[in-house]
Short mmCIF file of N, CA and C in Angstrom, two decimals:
data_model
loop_
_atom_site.label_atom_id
_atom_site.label_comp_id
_atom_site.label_asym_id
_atom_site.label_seq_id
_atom_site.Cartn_x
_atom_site.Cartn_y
_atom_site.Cartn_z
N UNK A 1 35.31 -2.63 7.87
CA UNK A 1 36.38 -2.18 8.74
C UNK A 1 36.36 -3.03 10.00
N UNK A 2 37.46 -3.62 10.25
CA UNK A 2 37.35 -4.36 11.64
C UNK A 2 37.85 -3.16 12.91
N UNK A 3 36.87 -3.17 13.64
CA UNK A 3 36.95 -1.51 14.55
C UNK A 3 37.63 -2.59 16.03
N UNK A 4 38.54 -1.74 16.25
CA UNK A 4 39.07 -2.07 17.49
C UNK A 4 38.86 -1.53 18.78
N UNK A 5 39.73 -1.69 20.20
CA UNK A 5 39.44 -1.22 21.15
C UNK A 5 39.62 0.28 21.42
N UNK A 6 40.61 0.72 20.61
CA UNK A 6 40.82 2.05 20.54
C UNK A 6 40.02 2.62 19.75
N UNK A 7 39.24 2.05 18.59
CA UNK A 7 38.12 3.51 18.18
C UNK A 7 36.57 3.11 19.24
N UNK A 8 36.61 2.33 19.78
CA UNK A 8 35.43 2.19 20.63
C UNK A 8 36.08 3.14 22.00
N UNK A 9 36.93 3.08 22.64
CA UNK A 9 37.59 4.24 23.25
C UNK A 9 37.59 5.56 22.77
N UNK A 10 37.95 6.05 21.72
CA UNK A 10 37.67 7.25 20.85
C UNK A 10 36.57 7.77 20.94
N UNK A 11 35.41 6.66 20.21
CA UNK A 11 34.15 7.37 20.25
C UNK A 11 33.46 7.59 21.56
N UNK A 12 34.22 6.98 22.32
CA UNK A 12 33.26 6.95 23.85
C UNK A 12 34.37 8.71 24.66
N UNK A 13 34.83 8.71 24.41
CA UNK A 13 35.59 10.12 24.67
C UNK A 13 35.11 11.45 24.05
N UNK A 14 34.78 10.94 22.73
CA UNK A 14 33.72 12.07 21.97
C UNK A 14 32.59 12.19 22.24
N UNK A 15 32.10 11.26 22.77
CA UNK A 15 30.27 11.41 22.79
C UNK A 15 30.87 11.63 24.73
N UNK A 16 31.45 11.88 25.59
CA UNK A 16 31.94 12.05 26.86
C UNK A 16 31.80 13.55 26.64
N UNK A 17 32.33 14.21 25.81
CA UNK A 17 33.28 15.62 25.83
C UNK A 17 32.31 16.77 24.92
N UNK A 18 31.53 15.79 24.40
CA UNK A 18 30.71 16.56 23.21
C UNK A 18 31.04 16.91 21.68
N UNK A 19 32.43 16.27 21.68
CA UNK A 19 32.92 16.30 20.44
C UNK A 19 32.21 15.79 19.30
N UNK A 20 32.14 16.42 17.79
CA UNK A 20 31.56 15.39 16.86
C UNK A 20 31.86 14.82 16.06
N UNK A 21 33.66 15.26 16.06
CA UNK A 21 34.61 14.64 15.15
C UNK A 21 35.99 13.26 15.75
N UNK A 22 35.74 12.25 15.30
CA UNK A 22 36.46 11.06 15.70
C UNK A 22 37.48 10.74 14.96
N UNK A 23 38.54 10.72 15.30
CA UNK A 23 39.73 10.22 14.24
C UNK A 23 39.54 8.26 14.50
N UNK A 24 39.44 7.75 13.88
CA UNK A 24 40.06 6.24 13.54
C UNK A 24 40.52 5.79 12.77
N UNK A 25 41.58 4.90 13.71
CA UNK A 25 42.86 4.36 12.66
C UNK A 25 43.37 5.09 11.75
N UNK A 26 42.63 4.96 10.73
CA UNK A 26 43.61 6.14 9.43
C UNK A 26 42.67 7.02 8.86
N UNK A 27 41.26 7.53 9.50
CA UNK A 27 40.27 8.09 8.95
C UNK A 27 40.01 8.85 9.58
N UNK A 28 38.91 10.11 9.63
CA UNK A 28 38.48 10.82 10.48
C UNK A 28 36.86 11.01 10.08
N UNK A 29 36.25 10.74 10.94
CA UNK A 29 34.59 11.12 10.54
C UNK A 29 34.01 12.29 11.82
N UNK A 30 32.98 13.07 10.62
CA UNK A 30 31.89 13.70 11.79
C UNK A 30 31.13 13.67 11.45
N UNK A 31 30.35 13.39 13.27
CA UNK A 31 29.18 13.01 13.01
C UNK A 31 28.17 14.08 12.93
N UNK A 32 26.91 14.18 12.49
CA UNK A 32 25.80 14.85 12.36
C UNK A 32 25.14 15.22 13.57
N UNK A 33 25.15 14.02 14.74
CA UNK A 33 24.39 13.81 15.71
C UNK A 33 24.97 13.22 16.85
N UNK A 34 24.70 13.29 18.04
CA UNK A 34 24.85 12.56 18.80
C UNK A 34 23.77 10.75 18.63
N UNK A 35 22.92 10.97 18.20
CA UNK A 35 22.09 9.64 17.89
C UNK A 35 22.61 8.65 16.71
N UNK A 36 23.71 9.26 15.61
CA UNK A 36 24.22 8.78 14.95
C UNK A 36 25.53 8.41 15.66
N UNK A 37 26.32 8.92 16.52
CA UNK A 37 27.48 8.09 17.34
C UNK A 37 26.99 6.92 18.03
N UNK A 38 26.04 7.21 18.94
CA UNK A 38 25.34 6.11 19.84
C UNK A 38 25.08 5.06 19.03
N UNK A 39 25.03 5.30 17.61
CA UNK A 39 24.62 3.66 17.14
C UNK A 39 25.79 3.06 16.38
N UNK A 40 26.73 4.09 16.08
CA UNK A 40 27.75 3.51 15.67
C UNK A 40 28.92 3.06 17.00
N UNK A 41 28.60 3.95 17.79
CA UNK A 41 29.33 3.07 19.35
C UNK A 41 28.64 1.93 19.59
N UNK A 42 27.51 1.45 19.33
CA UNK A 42 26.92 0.33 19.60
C UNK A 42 27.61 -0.98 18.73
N UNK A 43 27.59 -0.38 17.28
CA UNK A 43 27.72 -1.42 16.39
C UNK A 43 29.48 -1.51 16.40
N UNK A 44 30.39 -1.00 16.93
CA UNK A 44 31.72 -1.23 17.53
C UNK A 44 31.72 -2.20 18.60
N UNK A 45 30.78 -2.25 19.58
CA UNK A 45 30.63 -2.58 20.88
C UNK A 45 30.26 -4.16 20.38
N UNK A 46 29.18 -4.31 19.45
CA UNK A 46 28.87 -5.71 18.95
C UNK A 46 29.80 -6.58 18.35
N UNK A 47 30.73 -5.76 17.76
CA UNK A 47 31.60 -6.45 16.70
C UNK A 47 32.76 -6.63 17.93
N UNK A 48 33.29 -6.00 18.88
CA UNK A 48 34.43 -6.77 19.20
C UNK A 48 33.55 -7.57 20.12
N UNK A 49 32.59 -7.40 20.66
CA UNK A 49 31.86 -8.59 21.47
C UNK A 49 31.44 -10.26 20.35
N UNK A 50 32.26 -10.00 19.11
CA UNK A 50 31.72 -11.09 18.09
C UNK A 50 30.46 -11.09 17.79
N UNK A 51 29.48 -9.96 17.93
CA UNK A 51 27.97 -9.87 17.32
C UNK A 51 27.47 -9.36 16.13
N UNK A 52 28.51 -8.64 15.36
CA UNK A 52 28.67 -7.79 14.42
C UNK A 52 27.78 -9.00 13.19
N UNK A 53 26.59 -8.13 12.62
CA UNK A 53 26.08 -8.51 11.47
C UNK A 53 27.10 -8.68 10.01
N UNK A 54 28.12 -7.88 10.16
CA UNK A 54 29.46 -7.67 8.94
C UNK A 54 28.88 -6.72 8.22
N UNK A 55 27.66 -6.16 8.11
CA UNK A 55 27.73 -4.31 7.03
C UNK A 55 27.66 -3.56 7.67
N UNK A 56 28.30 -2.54 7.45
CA UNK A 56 27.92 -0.92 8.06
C UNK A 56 27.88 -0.10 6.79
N UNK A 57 26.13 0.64 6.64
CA UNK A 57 26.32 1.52 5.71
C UNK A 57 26.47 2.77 6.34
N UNK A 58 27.02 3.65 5.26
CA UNK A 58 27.69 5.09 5.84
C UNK A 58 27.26 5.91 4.72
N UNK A 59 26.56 6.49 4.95
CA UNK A 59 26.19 8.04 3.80
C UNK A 59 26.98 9.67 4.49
N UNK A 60 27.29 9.82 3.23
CA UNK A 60 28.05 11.04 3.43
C UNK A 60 28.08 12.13 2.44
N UNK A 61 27.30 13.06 2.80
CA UNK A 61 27.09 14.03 2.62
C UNK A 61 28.25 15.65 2.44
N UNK A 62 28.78 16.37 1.18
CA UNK A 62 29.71 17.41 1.09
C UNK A 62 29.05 18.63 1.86
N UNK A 63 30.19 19.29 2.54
CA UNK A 63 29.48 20.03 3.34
C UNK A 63 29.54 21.66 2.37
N UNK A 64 29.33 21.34 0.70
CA UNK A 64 29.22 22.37 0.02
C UNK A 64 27.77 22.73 -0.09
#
């Protein structure tokens, strides 16, 4: 996913407010943790700074 300025804005409004659910672009994720946003705000923060390694894995868990 190439993450833009607006979901790095997003997530920084959620982890602001205490929220744990983020809408981007055409998706919506929640998170588990606040320690799991912080690293995915990080790895947003790298990629539009051009530092981005290119994987992000994502496990996801049914909340049945």
């Amino acid at each position: 996913m190439a993450w833009t300025q607006s979901d790095l804005d997003a997530i920084e409004k959620a982890i602001a407010t205490g929220a744990r659910r983020v809408r981007y672009q055409t998706h919506e994720v929640e998170y588990q943790s606040l320690s799991d946003m912080l690293k995915v705000r990080q790895i947003i923060k790298d990629e539009l700074a051009g530092n981005s390694p290119g994987v992000v894995l994502t496990e996801y868990q049914s909340g049945a």
